[in-house]
mmCIF file of C-alpha atoms in Angstrom:
data_model
loop_
_atom_site.group_PDB
_atom_site.id
_atom_site.type_symbol
_atom_site.label_atom_id
_atom_site.label_comp_id
_atom_site.label_asym_id
_atom_site.label_seq_id
_atom_site.Cartn_x
_atom_site.Cartn_y
_atom_site.Cartn_z
ATOM 1 C CA MET A 1 -75.970 -37.726 -60.106
ATOM 2 C CA ALA A 2 -73.588 -40.575 -59.420
ATOM 3 C CA ASP A 3 -71.131 -38.439 -57.474
ATOM 4 C CA GLU A 4 -73.912 -37.033 -55.351
ATOM 5 C CA LYS A 5 -75.050 -40.554 -54.455
ATOM 6 C CA ALA A 6 -71.490 -41.514 -53.548
ATOM 7 C CA GLN A 7 -71.240 -38.374 -51.402
ATOM 8 C CA LYS A 8 -74.473 -39.218 -49.577
ATOM 9 C CA ILE A 9 -73.413 -42.832 -49.013
ATOM 10 C CA LEU A 10 -70.105 -41.566 -47.661
ATOM 11 C CA GLU A 11 -71.943 -39.244 -45.270
ATOM 12 C CA ALA A 12 -74.201 -42.103 -44.119
ATOM 13 C CA LEU A 13 -71.064 -44.137 -43.372
ATOM 14 C CA GLY A 14 -69.869 -41.420 -41.034
ATOM 15 C CA GLY A 15 -67.853 -39.314 -43.461
ATOM 16 C CA ARG A 16 -64.392 -39.712 -44.913
ATOM 17 C CA ASP A 17 -62.604 -39.693 -41.563
ATOM 18 C CA ASN A 18 -64.545 -42.778 -40.533
ATOM 19 C CA ILE A 19 -63.447 -44.859 -43.526
ATOM 20 C CA ILE A 20 -60.507 -47.217 -43.177
ATOM 21 C CA GLU A 21 -61.225 -49.163 -46.336
ATOM 22 C CA ILE A 22 -64.039 -49.653 -48.832
ATOM 23 C CA GLU A 23 -63.942 -52.678 -51.059
ATOM 24 C CA PRO A 24 -66.598 -53.454 -53.665
ATOM 25 C CA CYS A 25 -67.688 -57.022 -54.230
ATOM 26 C CA ILE A 26 -70.138 -57.239 -57.162
ATOM 27 C CA THR A 27 -73.263 -56.328 -55.207
ATOM 28 C CA ARG A 28 -71.992 -54.929 -51.956
ATOM 29 C CA LEU A 29 -69.616 -52.457 -50.394
ATOM 30 C CA ARG A 30 -67.513 -53.960 -47.634
ATOM 31 C CA CYS A 31 -66.636 -51.045 -45.425
ATOM 32 C CA GLU A 32 -64.070 -51.189 -42.691
ATOM 33 C CA LEU A 33 -64.786 -48.246 -40.440
ATOM 34 C CA GLU A 34 -63.215 -46.523 -37.455
ATOM 35 C CA ASP A 35 -66.592 -46.625 -35.747
ATOM 36 C CA GLY A 36 -69.355 -48.864 -37.111
ATOM 37 C CA SER A 37 -71.955 -47.531 -34.680
ATOM 38 C CA VAL A 38 -72.357 -44.180 -36.450
ATOM 39 C CA VAL A 39 -73.631 -45.726 -39.697
ATOM 40 C CA ASP A 40 -77.004 -44.313 -40.720
ATOM 41 C CA GLU A 41 -78.812 -47.415 -41.917
ATOM 42 C CA LYS A 42 -82.026 -45.561 -42.700
ATOM 43 C CA ALA A 43 -80.192 -43.104 -44.932
ATOM 44 C CA LEU A 44 -78.412 -45.933 -46.756
ATOM 45 C CA LYS A 45 -81.730 -47.660 -47.441
ATOM 46 C CA ALA A 46 -83.221 -44.376 -48.645
ATOM 47 C CA LEU A 47 -80.281 -44.195 -51.082
ATOM 48 C CA GLY A 48 -81.283 -47.557 -52.518
ATOM 49 C CA ALA A 49 -79.393 -50.065 -50.387
ATOM 50 C CA HIS A 50 -81.119 -53.462 -50.319
ATOM 51 C CA GLY A 51 -79.698 -54.195 -46.920
ATOM 52 C CA VAL A 52 -77.053 -53.280 -44.369
ATOM 53 C CA MET A 53 -75.172 -55.866 -42.354
ATOM 54 C CA ARG A 54 -73.040 -54.901 -39.408
ATOM 55 C CA SER A 55 -70.347 -56.887 -37.762
ATOM 56 C CA GLY A 56 -68.659 -54.504 -35.357
ATOM 57 C CA ASN A 57 -66.707 -51.975 -37.392
ATOM 58 C CA VAL A 58 -67.129 -53.904 -40.629
ATOM 59 C CA VAL A 59 -70.346 -52.858 -42.324
ATOM 60 C CA GLN A 60 -71.579 -54.348 -45.575
ATOM 61 C CA VAL A 61 -73.942 -52.253 -47.654
ATOM 62 C CA VAL A 62 -75.823 -54.204 -50.313
ATOM 63 C CA VAL A 63 -76.215 -51.762 -53.178
ATOM 64 C CA GLY A 64 -76.733 -54.114 -56.118
ATOM 65 C CA PRO A 65 -74.607 -54.541 -59.223
ATOM 66 C CA GLU A 66 -73.482 -50.889 -59.272
ATOM 67 C CA ALA A 67 -71.252 -51.607 -56.264
ATOM 68 C CA ASP A 68 -68.033 -51.336 -58.288
ATOM 69 C CA THR A 69 -68.990 -47.945 -59.712
ATOM 70 C CA ILE A 70 -70.199 -46.578 -56.391
ATOM 71 C CA ALA A 71 -67.025 -47.749 -54.645
ATOM 72 C CA SER A 72 -64.807 -46.031 -57.189
ATOM 73 C CA ASP A 73 -66.940 -42.853 -56.945
ATOM 74 C CA ILE A 74 -66.466 -42.950 -53.157
ATOM 75 C CA GLU A 75 -62.722 -43.599 -53.536
ATOM 76 C CA ASP A 76 -62.573 -40.404 -55.617
ATOM 77 C CA LEU A 77 -64.004 -38.494 -52.666
ATOM 78 C CA LEU A 78 -61.555 -39.857 -50.106
ATOM 79 C CA MET B 1 -90.646 -64.866 -73.525
ATOM 80 C CA SER B 2 -88.675 -67.063 -71.253
ATOM 81 C CA LEU B 3 -84.945 -67.049 -70.726
ATOM 82 C CA ARG B 4 -83.289 -70.362 -69.995
ATOM 83 C CA VAL B 5 -80.460 -69.897 -67.528
ATOM 84 C CA GLY B 6 -77.765 -72.561 -67.605
ATOM 85 C CA SER B 7 -75.538 -73.776 -64.834
ATOM 86 C CA PRO B 8 -72.071 -72.195 -64.794
ATOM 87 C CA VAL B 9 -70.596 -75.225 -63.025
ATOM 88 C CA ALA B 10 -71.153 -78.944 -62.488
ATOM 89 C CA GLY B 11 -72.615 -80.007 -59.174
ATOM 90 C CA ARG B 12 -75.771 -80.335 -57.078
ATOM 91 C CA VAL B 13 -78.430 -77.608 -57.307
ATOM 92 C CA VAL B 14 -79.649 -76.323 -53.944
ATOM 93 C CA ALA B 15 -81.933 -73.536 -52.732
ATOM 94 C CA LEU B 16 -80.408 -70.083 -52.475
ATOM 95 C CA SER B 17 -81.456 -70.100 -48.812
ATOM 96 C CA ALA B 18 -78.817 -72.815 -48.210
ATOM 97 C CA VAL B 19 -76.001 -70.368 -49.000
ATOM 98 C CA PRO B 20 -74.026 -69.395 -45.866
ATOM 99 C CA ASP B 21 -74.236 -65.682 -46.632
ATOM 100 C CA GLN B 22 -77.123 -63.456 -45.628
ATOM 101 C CA VAL B 23 -77.151 -61.369 -48.795
ATOM 102 C CA PHE B 24 -77.602 -64.383 -51.042
ATOM 103 C CA ALA B 25 -79.667 -66.524 -48.647
ATOM 104 C CA GLU B 26 -82.236 -63.753 -48.235
ATOM 105 C CA ALA B 27 -82.222 -63.013 -51.978
ATOM 106 C CA MET B 28 -81.386 -59.355 -51.295
ATOM 107 C CA VAL B 29 -79.980 -58.876 -54.789
ATOM 108 C CA GLY B 30 -82.419 -61.233 -56.495
ATOM 109 C CA PRO B 31 -83.806 -64.767 -56.585
ATOM 110 C CA GLY B 32 -82.045 -67.792 -58.011
ATOM 111 C CA VAL B 33 -80.454 -71.050 -56.969
ATOM 112 C CA ALA B 34 -77.021 -72.166 -55.845
ATOM 113 C CA VAL B 35 -74.829 -74.968 -57.082
ATOM 114 C CA GLU B 36 -72.686 -77.008 -54.718
ATOM 115 C CA PRO B 37 -69.832 -77.628 -57.148
ATOM 116 C CA ILE B 38 -67.979 -80.850 -57.784
ATOM 117 C CA ARG B 39 -64.635 -80.520 -56.003
ATOM 118 C CA SER B 40 -62.251 -80.603 -58.910
ATOM 119 C CA LYS B 41 -60.651 -78.068 -61.219
ATOM 120 C CA ALA B 42 -63.191 -76.940 -63.805
ATOM 121 C CA ASP B 43 -64.196 -74.291 -66.304
ATOM 122 C CA VAL B 44 -67.018 -71.950 -65.325
ATOM 123 C CA VAL B 45 -69.276 -71.069 -68.266
ATOM 124 C CA SER B 46 -71.697 -68.250 -69.053
ATOM 125 C CA PRO B 47 -75.307 -69.032 -68.072
ATOM 126 C CA LEU B 48 -76.709 -67.039 -71.024
ATOM 127 C CA ASP B 49 -75.856 -65.157 -74.212
ATOM 128 C CA GLY B 50 -74.900 -61.581 -73.408
ATOM 129 C CA THR B 51 -72.199 -59.150 -72.370
ATOM 130 C CA VAL B 52 -69.844 -59.541 -69.429
ATOM 131 C CA VAL B 53 -70.833 -56.347 -67.607
ATOM 132 C CA THR B 54 -68.970 -57.028 -64.372
ATOM 133 C CA LEU B 55 -65.934 -59.201 -63.990
ATOM 134 C CA HIS B 56 -63.945 -60.137 -60.935
ATOM 135 C CA PRO B 57 -61.797 -63.246 -60.639
ATOM 136 C CA HIS B 58 -64.308 -64.781 -58.203
ATOM 137 C CA ALA B 59 -67.584 -63.459 -59.626
ATOM 138 C CA PHE B 60 -69.140 -62.055 -62.778
ATOM 139 C CA VAL B 61 -72.360 -60.687 -64.237
ATOM 140 C CA VAL B 62 -73.581 -61.394 -67.771
ATOM 141 C CA ALA B 63 -76.446 -59.229 -69.080
ATOM 142 C CA ASN B 64 -78.349 -59.757 -72.318
ATOM 143 C CA ALA B 65 -79.790 -57.170 -74.709
ATOM 144 C CA ASP B 66 -83.139 -57.206 -72.813
ATOM 145 C CA GLY B 67 -81.351 -56.195 -69.637
ATOM 146 C CA ALA B 68 -81.680 -59.584 -67.949
ATOM 147 C CA ALA B 69 -78.579 -59.903 -65.788
ATOM 148 C CA ILE B 70 -77.284 -63.048 -64.104
ATOM 149 C CA LEU B 71 -74.751 -62.937 -61.301
ATOM 150 C CA VAL B 72 -72.480 -65.914 -60.744
ATOM 151 C CA HIS B 73 -70.484 -65.912 -57.517
ATOM 152 C CA LEU B 74 -67.781 -68.566 -57.119
ATOM 153 C CA GLY B 75 -67.717 -69.387 -53.443
ATOM 154 C CA ILE B 76 -68.478 -67.241 -50.408
ATOM 155 C CA ASP B 77 -66.168 -64.423 -49.282
ATOM 156 C CA THR B 78 -63.815 -65.471 -52.077
ATOM 157 C CA VAL B 79 -63.077 -61.795 -52.798
ATOM 158 C CA LYS B 80 -60.489 -62.370 -50.034
ATOM 159 C CA ARG B 81 -58.616 -64.771 -52.340
ATOM 160 C CA LYS B 82 -57.690 -61.659 -54.350
ATOM 161 C CA GLY B 83 -57.822 -63.606 -57.587
ATOM 162 C CA GLU B 84 -55.552 -66.425 -56.471
ATOM 163 C CA GLY B 85 -56.637 -69.673 -58.103
ATOM 164 C CA PHE B 86 -58.955 -68.010 -60.635
ATOM 165 C CA GLU B 87 -57.888 -67.882 -64.272
ATOM 166 C CA LEU B 88 -59.981 -65.527 -66.418
ATOM 167 C CA HIS B 89 -60.681 -66.235 -70.096
ATOM 168 C CA VAL B 90 -62.672 -63.111 -71.019
ATOM 169 C CA VAL B 91 -62.462 -59.380 -70.424
ATOM 170 C CA LYS B 92 -65.096 -56.994 -69.122
ATOM 171 C CA GLY B 93 -67.369 -55.836 -71.941
ATOM 172 C CA GLU B 94 -66.847 -58.959 -74.021
ATOM 173 C CA GLN B 95 -69.808 -60.601 -75.793
ATOM 174 C CA VAL B 96 -70.207 -64.201 -74.708
ATOM 175 C CA GLN B 97 -72.477 -67.082 -75.561
ATOM 176 C CA ALA B 98 -74.219 -69.434 -73.166
ATOM 177 C CA GLY B 99 -71.751 -72.202 -72.370
ATOM 178 C CA GLN B 100 -68.676 -70.119 -73.180
ATOM 179 C CA LYS B 101 -65.758 -70.500 -70.770
ATOM 180 C CA ILE B 102 -65.406 -67.480 -68.463
ATOM 181 C CA VAL B 103 -62.999 -68.562 -65.746
ATOM 182 C CA THR B 104 -61.212 -71.682 -64.534
ATOM 183 C CA TRP B 105 -61.053 -72.472 -60.823
ATOM 184 C CA ASP B 106 -60.727 -75.324 -58.389
ATOM 185 C CA PRO B 107 -63.520 -75.596 -55.779
ATOM 186 C CA ALA B 108 -61.399 -78.080 -53.803
ATOM 187 C CA GLU B 109 -58.616 -75.494 -53.496
ATOM 188 C CA VAL B 110 -61.116 -72.811 -52.426
ATOM 189 C CA GLU B 111 -62.525 -75.155 -49.789
ATOM 190 C CA ALA B 112 -59.041 -76.113 -48.571
ATOM 191 C CA ALA B 113 -58.320 -72.397 -48.136
ATOM 192 C CA GLY B 114 -61.251 -72.171 -45.748
ATOM 193 C CA PHE B 115 -64.024 -70.813 -47.989
ATOM 194 C CA ALA B 116 -67.389 -72.356 -48.884
ATOM 195 C CA PRO B 117 -67.139 -73.028 -52.644
ATOM 196 C CA ILE B 118 -70.926 -72.942 -53.195
ATOM 197 C CA CYS B 119 -71.943 -70.874 -56.247
ATOM 198 C CA PRO B 120 -75.007 -68.621 -56.074
ATOM 199 C CA VAL B 121 -76.580 -67.961 -59.498
ATOM 200 C CA VAL B 122 -78.836 -64.932 -59.147
ATOM 201 C CA ALA B 123 -81.343 -63.194 -61.426
ATOM 202 C CA LEU B 124 -80.426 -59.631 -60.471
ATOM 203 C CA ASP B 125 -83.311 -57.387 -59.421
ATOM 204 C CA ALA B 126 -85.917 -59.972 -60.483
ATOM 205 C CA SER B 127 -88.862 -60.951 -58.304
ATOM 206 C CA ALA B 128 -89.063 -64.581 -57.172
ATOM 207 C CA GLU B 129 -92.352 -65.198 -59.070
ATOM 208 C CA VAL B 130 -90.727 -64.795 -62.487
ATOM 209 C CA LEU B 131 -88.416 -67.764 -62.020
ATOM 210 C CA GLY B 132 -89.758 -71.191 -62.910
ATOM 211 C CA ASP B 133 -88.646 -74.786 -63.375
ATOM 212 C CA LEU B 134 -85.922 -74.505 -60.765
ATOM 213 C CA ALA B 135 -83.688 -77.581 -61.037
ATOM 214 C CA LEU B 136 -83.561 -77.989 -57.253
ATOM 215 C CA ASP B 137 -81.787 -81.086 -55.909
ATOM 216 C CA ALA B 138 -80.689 -82.070 -59.420
ATOM 217 C CA ASP B 139 -77.146 -83.007 -60.358
ATOM 218 C CA VAL B 140 -76.102 -80.843 -63.288
ATOM 219 C CA VAL B 141 -73.152 -80.408 -65.579
ATOM 220 C CA ALA B 142 -72.061 -76.972 -66.767
ATOM 221 C CA GLY B 143 -74.627 -75.719 -69.301
ATOM 222 C CA ASP B 144 -77.615 -77.700 -67.967
ATOM 223 C CA ALA B 145 -80.724 -75.620 -67.261
ATOM 224 C CA LEU B 146 -80.985 -74.162 -63.743
ATOM 225 C CA PHE B 147 -84.213 -72.192 -64.163
ATOM 226 C CA ASP B 148 -86.374 -70.298 -66.634
ATOM 227 C CA TRP B 149 -86.761 -66.553 -66.269
ATOM 228 C CA SER B 150 -90.081 -65.204 -67.598
ATOM 229 C CA ARG B 151 -89.422 -61.900 -69.306
#
């Protein structure tokens, strides 16, 4: 279920209140968060993320070419 | 079966590990090469026959009927250009042929704006062993072979 995956990714990013902005870029979600430290990297990898890169409160989740779809599914949940 | 993947741009072919971006340099989304483009306004062409499955001004993916998908990314962090300086010639879902014009851009302008204009060309979700004949260190024009993808 696509929506379920989006929901789980959102939870791993700290939930909707933690999201300032999510922007898809072909293979990755660039997430600007209120608090980058709460991101559950293990959960994101279990959901199929190839990698997670943190730079303070900006966290990039490499999800592969479905990034655009996942980002719009997450937007629908915000 | 082997799929010949052509260069989307003219320039010097370098290893993907030379790209100043961890996702590409570590081949997180797949193996490939990168092209350091000639710094002048140019057309970017499709590396293979297929369908434009993803299309942004600064990046696109073309997938063929076998499911082989090639990602072309025009410069690093160029999503921040928000399309400025990129002129698209196709729409998402369009069938294209290898060598067909996809977008026009100017690597010199991208560089002047503070972005690395290097272009990763990635075989999405492939393993490194299936790519052969990488044209590393070669000078190519758009359409020249970059690598063969064993399918």
